Amino acid sequence: MRRQACSLLVGFGVALTVWLWPAPDLRAAERLRVVYSAISGSFAPIWIAQEAGLFEREGLRTDLIYIATSTIAVPSLISGDSQIMMGGGGAVVLARLGGADINIFATSLPVIVQMLIAPPSIARPADLKGKRVGVTRI
């Protein structure tokens, strides 16, 4: 009986010690996966911040990951494979309209930038009639 009580007391002490022991800050060990969707000058701020150690200074351990386009980067964000995305807003807006639980919380440009590039022979939209049009990605 005395041996059982002693074992119970030791077991309780070990359980209490484990329960009260301060857990390591797991958030500090996690790395924040930040996706960018193009290799261009408009993405320079994120590279500069990484190289200058600005993320680290704020306590963020980041991995910058290149995914070739926002239409592929957004699913990475939705699935949880990445936590932050820097890319085109159009894909984010379409995903949100489709029911995805994501938000735009900052932007480097206040508009969605689109360009139509053509040879000099095409000066007006009417000049496109009967011509082929290419897109970078759908």
mmCIF file of C-alpha atoms in Angstrom:
data_model
loop_
_atom_site.group_PDB
_atom_site.id
_atom_site.type_symbol
_atom_site.label_atom_id
_atom_site.label_comp_id
_atom_site.label_asym_id
_atom_site.label_seq_id
_atom_site.Cartn_x
_atom_site.Cartn_y
_atom_site.Cartn_z
ATOM 1 C CA MET A 1 0.000 0.000 0.000
ATOM 2 C CA ARG A 2 2.786 2.353 0.959
ATOM 3 C CA ARG A 3 4.630 1.535 -2.274
ATOM 4 C CA GLN A 4 1.506 2.304 -4.360
ATOM 5 C CA ALA A 5 1.048 5.648 -2.600
ATOM 6 C CA CYS A 6 4.692 6.522 -3.190
ATOM 7 C CA SER A 7 4.450 5.565 -6.886
ATOM 8 C CA LEU A 8 1.247 7.575 -7.232
ATOM 9 C CA LEU A 9 2.871 10.592 -5.578
ATOM 10 C CA VAL A 10 5.956 10.376 -7.833
ATOM 11 C CA GLY A 11 3.753 9.966 -10.924
ATOM 12 C CA PHE A 12 1.666 12.964 -9.896
ATOM 13 C CA GLY A 13 4.839 14.999 -9.319
ATOM 14 C CA VAL A 14 6.233 14.106 -12.742
ATOM 15 C CA ALA A 15 2.904 14.915 -14.439
ATOM 16 C CA LEU A 16 2.672 18.237 -12.597
ATOM 17 C CA THR A 17 6.261 19.122 -13.528
ATOM 18 C CA VAL A 18 5.669 18.325 -17.208
ATOM 19 C CA TRP A 19 2.404 20.277 -17.191
ATOM 20 C CA LEU A 20 3.937 23.349 -15.535
ATOM 21 C CA TRP A 21 7.251 23.263 -17.417
ATOM 22 C CA PRO A 22 7.466 26.261 -19.749
ATOM 23 C CA ALA A 23 6.981 25.159 -23.344
ATOM 24 C CA PRO A 24 9.444 26.455 -25.923
ATOM 25 C CA ASP A 25 8.142 29.284 -28.071
ATOM 26 C CA LEU A 26 7.316 27.254 -31.161
ATOM 27 C CA ARG A 27 6.336 30.355 -33.097
ATOM 28 C CA ALA A 28 9.940 31.549 -32.978
ATOM 29 C CA ALA A 29 11.072 28.271 -34.551
ATOM 30 C CA GLU A 30 8.520 28.395 -37.388
ATOM 31 C CA ARG A 31 9.474 29.910 -40.689
ATOM 32 C CA LEU A 32 7.055 32.151 -42.528
ATOM 33 C CA ARG A 33 6.778 31.079 -46.162
ATOM 34 C CA VAL A 34 6.371 34.182 -48.331
ATOM 35 C CA VAL A 35 5.525 33.581 -51.984
ATOM 36 C CA TYR A 36 6.244 36.095 -54.738
ATOM 37 C CA SER A 37 4.854 35.546 -58.214
ATOM 38 C CA ALA A 38 7.209 37.359 -60.590
ATOM 39 C CA ILE A 39 10.840 38.253 -60.986
ATOM 40 C CA SER A 40 10.616 41.979 -61.612
ATOM 41 C CA GLY A 41 11.528 45.289 -60.049
ATOM 42 C CA SER A 42 8.089 45.655 -58.489
ATOM 43 C CA PHE A 43 9.003 42.815 -56.129
ATOM 44 C CA ALA A 44 12.290 44.431 -55.064
ATOM 45 C CA PRO A 45 10.949 45.602 -51.663
ATOM 46 C CA ILE A 46 10.480 42.031 -50.442
ATOM 47 C CA TRP A 47 13.993 41.003 -51.538
ATOM 48 C CA ILE A 48 15.529 44.142 -50.043
ATOM 49 C CA ALA A 49 13.724 43.539 -46.742
ATOM 50 C CA GLN A 50 14.995 39.949 -46.675
ATOM 51 C CA GLU A 51 18.595 40.843 -47.561
ATOM 52 C CA ALA A 52 18.700 43.793 -45.130
ATOM 53 C CA GLY A 53 17.477 41.563 -42.302
ATOM 54 C CA LEU A 54 14.335 43.629 -41.717
ATOM 55 C CA PHE A 55 12.115 40.565 -41.261
ATOM 56 C CA GLU A 56 14.581 39.026 -38.810
ATOM 57 C CA ARG A 57 14.798 42.316 -36.890
ATOM 58 C CA GLU A 58 11.023 42.121 -36.362
ATOM 59 C CA GLY A 59 11.275 38.523 -35.152
ATOM 60 C CA LEU A 60 10.135 36.927 -38.417
ATOM 61 C CA ARG A 61 12.050 34.029 -39.900
ATOM 62 C CA THR A 62 11.083 34.072 -43.569
ATOM 63 C CA ASP A 63 11.660 31.937 -46.620
ATOM 64 C CA LEU A 64 11.027 33.688 -49.937
ATOM 65 C CA ILE A 65 9.590 31.252 -52.469
ATOM 66 C CA TYR A 66 9.141 31.981 -56.171
ATOM 67 C CA ILE A 67 5.976 30.622 -57.799
ATOM 68 C CA ALA A 68 5.731 31.667 -61.439
ATOM 69 C CA THR A 69 2.296 33.303 -61.414
ATOM 70 C CA SER A 70 -0.434 34.494 -59.062
ATOM 71 C CA THR A 71 -2.893 31.947 -60.448
ATOM 72 C CA ILE A 72 -0.633 29.216 -59.029
ATOM 73 C CA ALA A 73 0.526 31.166 -55.958
ATOM 74 C CA VAL A 74 -3.027 31.784 -54.688
ATOM 75 C CA PRO A 75 -3.810 28.047 -54.303
ATOM 76 C CA SER A 76 -0.547 27.735 -52.342
ATOM 77 C CA LEU A 77 -1.847 30.414 -49.989
ATOM 78 C CA ILE A 78 -5.331 28.879 -49.702
ATOM 79 C CA SER A 79 -3.929 25.404 -48.955
ATOM 80 C CA GLY A 80 -1.647 26.741 -46.219
ATOM 81 C CA ASP A 81 1.578 25.838 -48.051
ATOM 82 C CA SER A 82 2.462 29.533 -47.761
ATOM 83 C CA GLN A 83 1.306 32.196 -45.329
ATOM 84 C CA ILE A 84 1.820 35.400 -47.336
ATOM 85 C CA MET A 85 1.781 36.090 -51.058
ATOM 86 C CA MET A 86 3.087 39.057 -52.975
ATOM 87 C CA GLY A 87 1.559 38.966 -56.423
ATOM 88 C CA GLY A 88 -1.170 40.107 -58.743
ATOM 89 C CA GLY A 89 -4.410 41.156 -57.128
ATOM 90 C CA GLY A 90 -6.625 39.802 -59.897
ATOM 91 C CA ALA A 91 -6.104 36.162 -58.898
ATOM 92 C CA VAL A 92 -6.783 37.011 -55.249
ATOM 93 C CA VAL A 93 -10.004 38.856 -56.109
ATOM 94 C CA LEU A 94 -11.213 35.943 -58.250
ATOM 95 C CA ALA A 95 -10.400 33.441 -55.490
ATOM 96 C CA ARG A 96 -12.248 35.584 -52.946
ATOM 97 C CA LEU A 97 -15.276 35.816 -55.253
ATOM 98 C CA GLY A 98 -15.122 32.025 -55.509
ATOM 99 C CA GLY A 99 -15.402 31.710 -51.731
ATOM 100 C CA ALA A 100 -11.742 31.487 -50.672
ATOM 101 C CA ASP A 101 -11.003 32.821 -47.194
ATOM 102 C CA ILE A 102 -8.120 35.143 -48.094
ATOM 103 C CA ASN A 103 -7.664 38.905 -47.890
ATOM 104 C CA ILE A 104 -5.533 41.617 -49.423
ATOM 105 C CA PHE A 105 -4.061 43.517 -46.474
ATOM 106 C CA ALA A 106 -1.432 45.643 -48.231
ATOM 107 C CA THR A 107 -0.518 46.681 -51.737
ATOM 108 C CA SER A 108 2.472 48.275 -53.406
ATOM 109 C CA LEU A 109 0.314 49.611 -56.245
ATOM 110 C CA PRO A 110 -3.163 51.107 -55.753
ATOM 111 C CA VAL A 111 -4.466 49.646 -59.048
ATOM 112 C CA ILE A 112 -4.399 46.354 -60.921
ATOM 113 C CA VAL A 113 -1.944 46.922 -63.761
ATOM 114 C CA GLN A 114 -2.649 45.309 -67.129
ATOM 115 C CA MET A 115 -0.884 45.940 -70.439
ATOM 116 C CA LEU A 116 -1.778 45.286 -74.029
ATOM 117 C CA ILE A 117 1.388 45.128 -76.105
ATOM 118 C CA ALA A 118 1.236 45.054 -79.903
ATOM 119 C CA PRO A 119 3.383 45.799 -82.951
ATOM 120 C CA PRO A 120 3.205 49.310 -84.442
ATOM 121 C CA SER A 121 0.677 48.134 -87.048
ATOM 122 C CA ILE A 122 -1.938 47.894 -84.281
ATOM 123 C CA ALA A 123 -2.811 51.394 -83.122
ATOM 124 C CA ARG A 124 -6.487 51.046 -82.119
ATOM 125 C CA PRO A 125 -8.638 48.254 -80.668
ATOM 126 C CA ALA A 126 -10.378 47.919 -84.052
ATOM 127 C CA ASP A 127 -7.014 46.887 -85.554
ATOM 128 C CA LEU A 128 -7.216 43.668 -83.501
ATOM 129 C CA LYS A 129 -10.149 42.362 -85.559
ATOM 130 C CA GLY A 130 -9.187 39.018 -87.080
ATOM 131 C CA LYS A 131 -5.860 38.892 -85.208
ATOM 132 C CA ARG A 132 -4.651 36.407 -82.598
ATOM 133 C CA VAL A 133 -4.151 37.573 -79.028
ATOM 134 C CA GLY A 134 -1.817 35.854 -76.560
ATOM 135 C CA VAL A 135 -1.859 35.948 -72.776
ATOM 136 C CA THR A 136 0.877 35.123 -70.293
ATOM 137 C CA ARG A 137 -1.294 32.756 -68.261
ATOM 138 C CA ILE A 138 -4.927 31.997 -67.527
#
